[in-house]
Coordinates of N, CA and C in Angstrom, one line a residue:
X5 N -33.9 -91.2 36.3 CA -35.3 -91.0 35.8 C -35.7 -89.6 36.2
X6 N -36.5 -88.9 35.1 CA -36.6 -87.5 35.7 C -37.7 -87.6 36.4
X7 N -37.7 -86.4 37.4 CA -39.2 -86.1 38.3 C -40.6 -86.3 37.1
X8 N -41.6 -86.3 38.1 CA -42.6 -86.7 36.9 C -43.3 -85.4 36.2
X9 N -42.8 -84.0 37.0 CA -43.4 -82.9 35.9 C -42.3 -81.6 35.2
X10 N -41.2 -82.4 35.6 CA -39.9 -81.6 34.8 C -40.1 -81.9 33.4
X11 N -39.3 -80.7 33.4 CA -39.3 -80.3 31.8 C -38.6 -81.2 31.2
X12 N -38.9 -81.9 29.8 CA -38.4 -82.6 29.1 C -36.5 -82.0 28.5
X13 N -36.8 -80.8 28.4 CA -35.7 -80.0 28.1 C -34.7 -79.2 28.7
X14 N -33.9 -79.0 28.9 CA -33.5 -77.3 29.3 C -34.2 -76.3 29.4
X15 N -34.2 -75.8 30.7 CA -35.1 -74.3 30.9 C -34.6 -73.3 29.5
X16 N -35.7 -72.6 29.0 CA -36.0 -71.8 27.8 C -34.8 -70.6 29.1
X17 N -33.7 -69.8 28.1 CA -33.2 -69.0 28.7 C -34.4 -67.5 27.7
X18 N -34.8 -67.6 28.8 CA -36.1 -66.2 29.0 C -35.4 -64.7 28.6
X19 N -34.3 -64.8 29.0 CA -33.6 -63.0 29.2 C -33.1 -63.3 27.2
X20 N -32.4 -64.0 26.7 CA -32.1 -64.2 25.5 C -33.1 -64.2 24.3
X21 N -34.2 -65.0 25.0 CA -35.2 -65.5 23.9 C -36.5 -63.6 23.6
X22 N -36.3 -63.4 24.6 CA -37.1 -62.1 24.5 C -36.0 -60.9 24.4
X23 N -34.9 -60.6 24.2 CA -34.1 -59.9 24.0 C -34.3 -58.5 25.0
X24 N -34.5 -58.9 26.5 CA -34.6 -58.1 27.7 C -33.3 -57.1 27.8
X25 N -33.8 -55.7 28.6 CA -32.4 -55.6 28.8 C -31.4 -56.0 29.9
X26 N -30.2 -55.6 29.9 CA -29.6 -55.8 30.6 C -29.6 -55.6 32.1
X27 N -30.6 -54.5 32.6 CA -30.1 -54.0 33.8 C -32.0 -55.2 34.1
X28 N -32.6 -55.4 33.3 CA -33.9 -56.8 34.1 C -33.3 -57.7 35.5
X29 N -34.3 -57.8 35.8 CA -34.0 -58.5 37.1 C -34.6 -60.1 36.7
X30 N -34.1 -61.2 36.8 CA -34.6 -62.7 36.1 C -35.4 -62.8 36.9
X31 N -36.6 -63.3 36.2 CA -37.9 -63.9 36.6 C -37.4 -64.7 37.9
X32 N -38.4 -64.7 39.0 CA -38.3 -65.4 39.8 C -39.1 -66.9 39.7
X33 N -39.9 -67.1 38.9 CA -40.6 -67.9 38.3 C -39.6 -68.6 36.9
X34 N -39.3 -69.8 36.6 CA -38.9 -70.1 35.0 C -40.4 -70.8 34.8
X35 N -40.6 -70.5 33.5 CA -41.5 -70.6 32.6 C -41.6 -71.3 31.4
X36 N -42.0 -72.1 30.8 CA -42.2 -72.5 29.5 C -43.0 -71.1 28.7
X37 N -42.5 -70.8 27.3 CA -43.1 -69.6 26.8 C -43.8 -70.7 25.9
X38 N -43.1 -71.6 25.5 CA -44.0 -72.5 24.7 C -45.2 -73.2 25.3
X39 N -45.6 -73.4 26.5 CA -46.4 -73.8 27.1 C -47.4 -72.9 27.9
X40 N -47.4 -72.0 27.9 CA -48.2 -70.5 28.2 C -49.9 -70.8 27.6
X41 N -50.7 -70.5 28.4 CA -52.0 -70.6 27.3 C -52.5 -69.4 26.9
X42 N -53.1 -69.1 25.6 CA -53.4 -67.9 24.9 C -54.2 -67.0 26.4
X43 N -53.4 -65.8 26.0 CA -54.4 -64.4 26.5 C -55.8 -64.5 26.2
X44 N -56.8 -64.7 27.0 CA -58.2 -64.2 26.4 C -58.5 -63.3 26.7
X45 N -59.1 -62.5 25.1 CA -59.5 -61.1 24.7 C -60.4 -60.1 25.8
X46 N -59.6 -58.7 26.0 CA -60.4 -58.3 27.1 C -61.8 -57.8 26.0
X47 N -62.9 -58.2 26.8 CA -63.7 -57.8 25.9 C -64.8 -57.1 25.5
X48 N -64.2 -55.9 26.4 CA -64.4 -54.2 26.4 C -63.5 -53.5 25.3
X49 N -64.0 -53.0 24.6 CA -62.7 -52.2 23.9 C -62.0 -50.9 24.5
X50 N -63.2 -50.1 25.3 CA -62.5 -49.0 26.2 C -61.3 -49.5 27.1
X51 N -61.7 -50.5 27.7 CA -60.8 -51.0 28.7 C -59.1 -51.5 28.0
X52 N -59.7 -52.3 27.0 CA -58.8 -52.9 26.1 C -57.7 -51.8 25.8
X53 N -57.9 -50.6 25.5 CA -57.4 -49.2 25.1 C -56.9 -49.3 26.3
X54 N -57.2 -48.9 27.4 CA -56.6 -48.5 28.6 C -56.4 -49.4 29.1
X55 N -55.9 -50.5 28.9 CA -54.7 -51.4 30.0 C -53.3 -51.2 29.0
X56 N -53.4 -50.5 28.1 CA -52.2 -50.4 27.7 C -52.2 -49.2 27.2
X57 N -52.6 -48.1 28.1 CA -52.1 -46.4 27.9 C -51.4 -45.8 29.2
X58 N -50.2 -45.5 29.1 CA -49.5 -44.9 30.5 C -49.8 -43.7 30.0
X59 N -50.4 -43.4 31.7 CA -49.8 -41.7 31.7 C -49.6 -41.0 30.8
X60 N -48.8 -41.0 30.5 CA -48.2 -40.1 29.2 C -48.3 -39.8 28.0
X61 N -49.6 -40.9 27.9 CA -49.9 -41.3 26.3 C -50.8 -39.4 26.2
X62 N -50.5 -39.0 24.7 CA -51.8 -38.2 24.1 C -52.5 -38.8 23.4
X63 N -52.6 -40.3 23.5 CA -53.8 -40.3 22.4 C -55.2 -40.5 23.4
X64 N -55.9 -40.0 23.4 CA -57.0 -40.3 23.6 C -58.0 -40.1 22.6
X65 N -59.0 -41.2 22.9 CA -60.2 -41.8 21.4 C -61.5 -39.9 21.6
X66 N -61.6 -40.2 20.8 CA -62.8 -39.1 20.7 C -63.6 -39.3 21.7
X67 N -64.4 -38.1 22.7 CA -65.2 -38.7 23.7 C -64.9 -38.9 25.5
X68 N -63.7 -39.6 24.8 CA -63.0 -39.7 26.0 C -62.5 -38.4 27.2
X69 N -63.4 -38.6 28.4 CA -63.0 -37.3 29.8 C -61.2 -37.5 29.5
X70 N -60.7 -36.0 29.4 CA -59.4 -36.0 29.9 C -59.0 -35.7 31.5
X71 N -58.3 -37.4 31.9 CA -57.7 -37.7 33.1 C -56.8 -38.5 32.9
X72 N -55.7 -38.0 32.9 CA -54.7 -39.1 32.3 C -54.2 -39.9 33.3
X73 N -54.4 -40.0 34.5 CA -54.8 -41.4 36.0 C -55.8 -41.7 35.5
X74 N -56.8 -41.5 35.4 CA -58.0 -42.0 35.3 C -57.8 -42.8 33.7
X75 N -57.1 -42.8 32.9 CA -57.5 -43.3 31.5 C -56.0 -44.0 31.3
X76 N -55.5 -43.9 32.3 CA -54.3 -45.0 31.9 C -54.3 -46.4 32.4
X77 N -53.0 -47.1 32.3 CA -53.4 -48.4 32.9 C -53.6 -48.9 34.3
X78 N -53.1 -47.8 34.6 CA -52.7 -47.5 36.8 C -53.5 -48.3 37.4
X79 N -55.1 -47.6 37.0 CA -56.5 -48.2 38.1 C -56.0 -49.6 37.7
X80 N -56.6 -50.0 36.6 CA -56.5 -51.2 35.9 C -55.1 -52.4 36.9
X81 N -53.8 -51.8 36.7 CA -53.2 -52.3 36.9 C -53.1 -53.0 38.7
X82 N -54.5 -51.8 39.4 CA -54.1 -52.3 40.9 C -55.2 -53.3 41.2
X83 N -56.2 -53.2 40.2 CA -57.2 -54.6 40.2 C -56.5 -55.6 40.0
X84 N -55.5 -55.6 38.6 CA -55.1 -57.4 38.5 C -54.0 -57.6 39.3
X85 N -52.9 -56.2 39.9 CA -52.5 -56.9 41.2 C -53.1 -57.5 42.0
X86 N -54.3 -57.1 42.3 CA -55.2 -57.6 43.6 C -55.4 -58.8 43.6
X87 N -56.0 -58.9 42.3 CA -56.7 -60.2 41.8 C -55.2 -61.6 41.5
X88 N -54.6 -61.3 41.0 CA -53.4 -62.0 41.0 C -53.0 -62.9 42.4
X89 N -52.7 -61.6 43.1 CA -52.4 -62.3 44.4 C -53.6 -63.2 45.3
X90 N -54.6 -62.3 45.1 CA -55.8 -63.7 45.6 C -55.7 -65.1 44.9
X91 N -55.5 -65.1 43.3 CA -55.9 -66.2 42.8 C -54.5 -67.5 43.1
X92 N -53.4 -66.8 43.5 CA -52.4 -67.5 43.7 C -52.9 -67.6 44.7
X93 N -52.7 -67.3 45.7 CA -53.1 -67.5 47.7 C -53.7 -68.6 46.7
X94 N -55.2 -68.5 46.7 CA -56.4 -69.6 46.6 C -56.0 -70.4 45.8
X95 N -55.4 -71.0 44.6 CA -55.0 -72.1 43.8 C -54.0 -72.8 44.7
X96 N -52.8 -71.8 45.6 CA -51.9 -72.6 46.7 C -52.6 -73.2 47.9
X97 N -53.3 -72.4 48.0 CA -54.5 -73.5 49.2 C -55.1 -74.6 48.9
X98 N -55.5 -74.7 47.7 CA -55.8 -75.7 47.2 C -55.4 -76.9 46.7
X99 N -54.2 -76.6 46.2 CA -53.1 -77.2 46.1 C -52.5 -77.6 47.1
X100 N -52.3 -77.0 47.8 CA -51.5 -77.3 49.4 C -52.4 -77.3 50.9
X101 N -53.3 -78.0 50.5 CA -54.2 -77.9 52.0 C -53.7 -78.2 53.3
X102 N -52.8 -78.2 53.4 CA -52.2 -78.4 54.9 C -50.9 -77.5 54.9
X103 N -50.6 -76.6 54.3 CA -49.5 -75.6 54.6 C -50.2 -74.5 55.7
X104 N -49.0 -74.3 55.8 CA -49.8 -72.6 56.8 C -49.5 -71.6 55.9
X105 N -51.0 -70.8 56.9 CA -50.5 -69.6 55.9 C -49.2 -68.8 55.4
X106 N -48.2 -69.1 56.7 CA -47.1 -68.1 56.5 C -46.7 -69.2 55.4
X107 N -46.7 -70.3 55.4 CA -45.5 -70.7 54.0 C -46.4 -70.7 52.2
X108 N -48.0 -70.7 52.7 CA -48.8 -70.0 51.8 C -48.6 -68.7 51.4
X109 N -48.2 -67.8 52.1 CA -47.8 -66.5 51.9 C -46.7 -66.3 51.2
X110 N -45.1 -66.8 51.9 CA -44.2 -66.9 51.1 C -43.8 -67.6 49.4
X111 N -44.5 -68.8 49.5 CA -44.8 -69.2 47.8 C -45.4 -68.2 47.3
X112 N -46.7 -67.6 47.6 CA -47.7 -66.5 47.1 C -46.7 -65.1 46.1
X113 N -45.5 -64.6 47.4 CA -44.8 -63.7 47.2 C -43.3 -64.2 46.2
X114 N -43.3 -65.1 45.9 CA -42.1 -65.9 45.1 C -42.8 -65.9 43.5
X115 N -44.5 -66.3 43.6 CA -45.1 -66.3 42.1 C -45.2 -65.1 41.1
X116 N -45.7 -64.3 42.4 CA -46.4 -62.8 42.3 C -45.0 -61.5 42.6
X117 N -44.5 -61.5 40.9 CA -42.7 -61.0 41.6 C -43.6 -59.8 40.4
X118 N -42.7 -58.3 40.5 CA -42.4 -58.1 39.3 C -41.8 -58.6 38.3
X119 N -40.4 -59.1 38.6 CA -39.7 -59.8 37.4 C -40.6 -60.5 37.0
X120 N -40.8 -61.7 37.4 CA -41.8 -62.7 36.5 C -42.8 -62.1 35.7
X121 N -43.3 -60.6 36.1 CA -44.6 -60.2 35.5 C -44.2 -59.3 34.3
X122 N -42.7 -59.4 34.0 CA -42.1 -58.4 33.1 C -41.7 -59.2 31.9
X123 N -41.8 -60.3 32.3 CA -41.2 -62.0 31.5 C -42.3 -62.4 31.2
X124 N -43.6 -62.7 31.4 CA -44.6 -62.7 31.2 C -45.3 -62.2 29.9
X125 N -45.2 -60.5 30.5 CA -45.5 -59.6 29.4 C -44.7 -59.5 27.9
X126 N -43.9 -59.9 28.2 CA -42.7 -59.9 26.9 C -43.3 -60.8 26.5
X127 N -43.1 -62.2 27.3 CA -44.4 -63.4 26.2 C -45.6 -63.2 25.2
X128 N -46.1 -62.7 25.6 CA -47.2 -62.2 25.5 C -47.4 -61.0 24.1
X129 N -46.2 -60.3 24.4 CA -46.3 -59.2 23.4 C -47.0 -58.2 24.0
X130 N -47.5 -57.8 25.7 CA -48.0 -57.1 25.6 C -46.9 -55.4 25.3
X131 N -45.6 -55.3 25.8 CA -44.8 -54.3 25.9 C -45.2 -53.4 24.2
X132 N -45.3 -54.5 22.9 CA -45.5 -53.8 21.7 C -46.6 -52.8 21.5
X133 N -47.6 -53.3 22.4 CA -49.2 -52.7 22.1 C -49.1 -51.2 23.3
X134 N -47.8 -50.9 24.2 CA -48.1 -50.0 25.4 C -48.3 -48.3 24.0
X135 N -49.0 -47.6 24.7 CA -49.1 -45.9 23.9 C -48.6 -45.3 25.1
X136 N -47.5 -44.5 24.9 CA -46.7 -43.6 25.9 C -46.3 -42.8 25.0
X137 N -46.4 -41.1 25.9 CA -46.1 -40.2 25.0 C -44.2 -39.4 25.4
X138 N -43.2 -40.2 26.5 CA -42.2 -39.6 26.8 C -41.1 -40.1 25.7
X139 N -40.4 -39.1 25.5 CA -39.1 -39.5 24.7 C -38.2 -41.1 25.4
X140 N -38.5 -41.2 26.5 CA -37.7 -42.5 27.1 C -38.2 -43.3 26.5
X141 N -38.3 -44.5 26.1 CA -38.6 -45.8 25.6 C -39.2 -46.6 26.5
X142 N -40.6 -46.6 27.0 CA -40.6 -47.1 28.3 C -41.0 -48.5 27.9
X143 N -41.0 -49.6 27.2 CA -41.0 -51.1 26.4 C -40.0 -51.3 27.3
X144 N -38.5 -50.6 27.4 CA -37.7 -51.2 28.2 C -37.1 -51.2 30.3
X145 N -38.5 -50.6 30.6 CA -38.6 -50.8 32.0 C -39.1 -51.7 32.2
X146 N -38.9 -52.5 33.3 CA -39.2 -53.9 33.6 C -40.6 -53.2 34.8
X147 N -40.7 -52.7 35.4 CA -41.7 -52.4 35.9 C -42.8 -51.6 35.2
X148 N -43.0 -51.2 34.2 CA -43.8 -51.4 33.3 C -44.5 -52.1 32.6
X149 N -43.3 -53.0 32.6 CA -44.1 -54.3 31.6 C -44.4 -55.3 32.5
X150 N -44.3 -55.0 33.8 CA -45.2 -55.7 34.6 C -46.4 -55.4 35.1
X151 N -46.2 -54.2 34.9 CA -47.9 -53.8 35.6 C -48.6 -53.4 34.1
X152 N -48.6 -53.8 33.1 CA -49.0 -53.7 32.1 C -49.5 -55.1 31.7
X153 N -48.9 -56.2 32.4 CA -49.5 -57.7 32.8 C -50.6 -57.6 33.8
X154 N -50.4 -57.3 34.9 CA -51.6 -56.6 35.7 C -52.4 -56.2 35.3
X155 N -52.6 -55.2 34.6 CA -53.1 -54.3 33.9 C -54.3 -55.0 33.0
X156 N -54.0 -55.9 32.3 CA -54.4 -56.9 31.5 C -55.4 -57.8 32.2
X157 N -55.1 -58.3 33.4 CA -55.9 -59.0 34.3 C -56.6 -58.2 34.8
X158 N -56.3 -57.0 35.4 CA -57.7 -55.8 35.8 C -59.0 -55.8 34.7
X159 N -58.2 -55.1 33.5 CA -59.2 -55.0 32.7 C -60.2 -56.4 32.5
X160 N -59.6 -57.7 32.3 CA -60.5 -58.7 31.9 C -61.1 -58.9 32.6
X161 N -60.6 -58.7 34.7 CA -62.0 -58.7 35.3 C -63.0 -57.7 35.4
X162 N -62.4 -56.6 34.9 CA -63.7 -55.5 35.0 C -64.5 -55.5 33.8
X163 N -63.9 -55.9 32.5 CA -64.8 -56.1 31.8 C -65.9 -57.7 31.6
X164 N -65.8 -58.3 32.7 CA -66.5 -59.7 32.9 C -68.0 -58.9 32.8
X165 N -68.9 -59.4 32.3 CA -70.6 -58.9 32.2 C -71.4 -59.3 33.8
X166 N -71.3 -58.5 34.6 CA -71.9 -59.1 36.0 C -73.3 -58.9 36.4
X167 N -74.0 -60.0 37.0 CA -75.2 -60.2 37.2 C -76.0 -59.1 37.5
X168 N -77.2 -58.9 36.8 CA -77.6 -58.0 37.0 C -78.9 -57.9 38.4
X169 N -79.0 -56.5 39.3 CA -79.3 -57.0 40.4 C -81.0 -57.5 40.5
X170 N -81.2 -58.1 41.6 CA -82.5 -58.5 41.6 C -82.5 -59.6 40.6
X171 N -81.4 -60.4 40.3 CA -81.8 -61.6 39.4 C -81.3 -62.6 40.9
X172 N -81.3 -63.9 40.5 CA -80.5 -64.5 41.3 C -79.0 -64.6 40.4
X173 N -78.3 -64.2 41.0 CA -76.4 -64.4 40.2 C -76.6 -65.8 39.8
X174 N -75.6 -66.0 38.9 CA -75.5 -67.5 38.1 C -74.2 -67.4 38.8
X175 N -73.9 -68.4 39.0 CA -72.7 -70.0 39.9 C -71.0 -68.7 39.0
X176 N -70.3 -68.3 39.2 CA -69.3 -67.9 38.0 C -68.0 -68.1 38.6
X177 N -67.4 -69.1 37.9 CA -66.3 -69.7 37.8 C -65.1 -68.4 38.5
X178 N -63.9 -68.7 38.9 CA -63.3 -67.6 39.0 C -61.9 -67.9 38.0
X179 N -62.1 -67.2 36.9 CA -61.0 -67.0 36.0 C -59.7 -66.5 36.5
X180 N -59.5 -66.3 37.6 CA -58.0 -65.8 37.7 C -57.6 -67.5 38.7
X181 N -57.9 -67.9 39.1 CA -57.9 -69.2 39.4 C -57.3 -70.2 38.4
X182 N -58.2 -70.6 37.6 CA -57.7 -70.8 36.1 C -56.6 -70.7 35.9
X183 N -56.7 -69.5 35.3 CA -55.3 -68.9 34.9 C -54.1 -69.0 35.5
X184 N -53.8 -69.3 36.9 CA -53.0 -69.6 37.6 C -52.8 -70.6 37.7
X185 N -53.7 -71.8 37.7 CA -53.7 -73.0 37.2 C -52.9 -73.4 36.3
X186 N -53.2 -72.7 35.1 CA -52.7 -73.1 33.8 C -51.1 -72.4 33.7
X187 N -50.7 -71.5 34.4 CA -49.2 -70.7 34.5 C -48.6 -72.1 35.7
X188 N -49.0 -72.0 36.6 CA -48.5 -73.5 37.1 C -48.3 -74.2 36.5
X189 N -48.9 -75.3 35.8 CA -48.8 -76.3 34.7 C -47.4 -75.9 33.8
X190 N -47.2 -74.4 33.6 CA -46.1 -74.5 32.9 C -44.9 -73.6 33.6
X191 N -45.0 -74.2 34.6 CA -43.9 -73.7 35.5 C -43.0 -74.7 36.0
X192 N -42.0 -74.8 36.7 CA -41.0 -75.6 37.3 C -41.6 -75.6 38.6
X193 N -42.6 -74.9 39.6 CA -42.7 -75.3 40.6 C -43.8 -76.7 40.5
X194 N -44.3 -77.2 39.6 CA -45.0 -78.1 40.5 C -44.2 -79.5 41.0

């Protein structure tokens, strides 16, 4: 009899099904891509633009200060690190209320890989939407298309609409929580 939240199937081979290259490092996480829940829309459009402009891009929109740190996905990308790793910690604490931190920590660092965030992004499609301006092909660095997943999660928390001051703040759920939730659900660790 199988475990009660194993996959009905065979793990999805991830490196095949997204036609990664060769020198990728395999997700440290296996994943259902069929089980993934939709990206929700960052829903800033400046931001939107810049979680997926490296460095290198020349396009910038009319208007736009030239800084090309400043207007790529970089900032962006060290918010949704940040935020990533909190929301793991906190969903594993909650999940696991009697672990210690160090073995909280170690799961934390097993979720929160590059690889996994490069397998992710391939899901996703975000590697199609990156604007870079170098002759290299940069779709096919795996650290790219990981912090271009980050990237994605910066922007949607910076573009969240936050209380304005002197009100009392309203109760607000924490969406990277969620979201981690729901990448659990379609993971092999539970």
């Amino acid at each position: 009899m199988a475990a009660p939240n194993a996959p009905s199937s065979p793990p999805v081979d991830l490196r095949q099904r997204y036609s990664v290259p060769e020198h990728w490092a395999d997700p440290t996480m296996y994943f259902d891509p069929d089980r993934l829940p939709p990206l929700p829309p960052i829903p800033d459009a400046a931001l939107a633009r810049q979680a997926f402009r490296h460095r290198s891009s020349p396009l910038l929109q009319p208007g736009e200060p030239y800084d090309r740190n400043l207007n790529s996905y970089e900032p962006l990308e060290g918010i949704g690190d940040r935020l990533i790793n909190y929301a793991a910690y906190k969903c594993l604490r909650q999940q696991f209320a009697g672990a210690t931190a160090t073995i909280l920590g170690d799961v934390t660092r097993r979720l929160v890989t590059n690889s996994t965030f490069s397998y992710l992004s391939s899901a996703y499609g975000l590697l199609d939407r990156l604007e870079f301006g170098y002759s290299d092909n940069l779709t096919r660095n795996q650290k790219v298309a990981a912090d271009l997943f980050e990237a994605y999660v910066g922007a949607l928390d910076k573009g969240l609409v936050r209380p304005r001051p002197n009100r009392s703040p309203p109760r607000r759920r924490d969406p990277g929580v969620d979201q981690v939730k729901r990448y659990w659900n379609a993971s092999d660790l539970r």
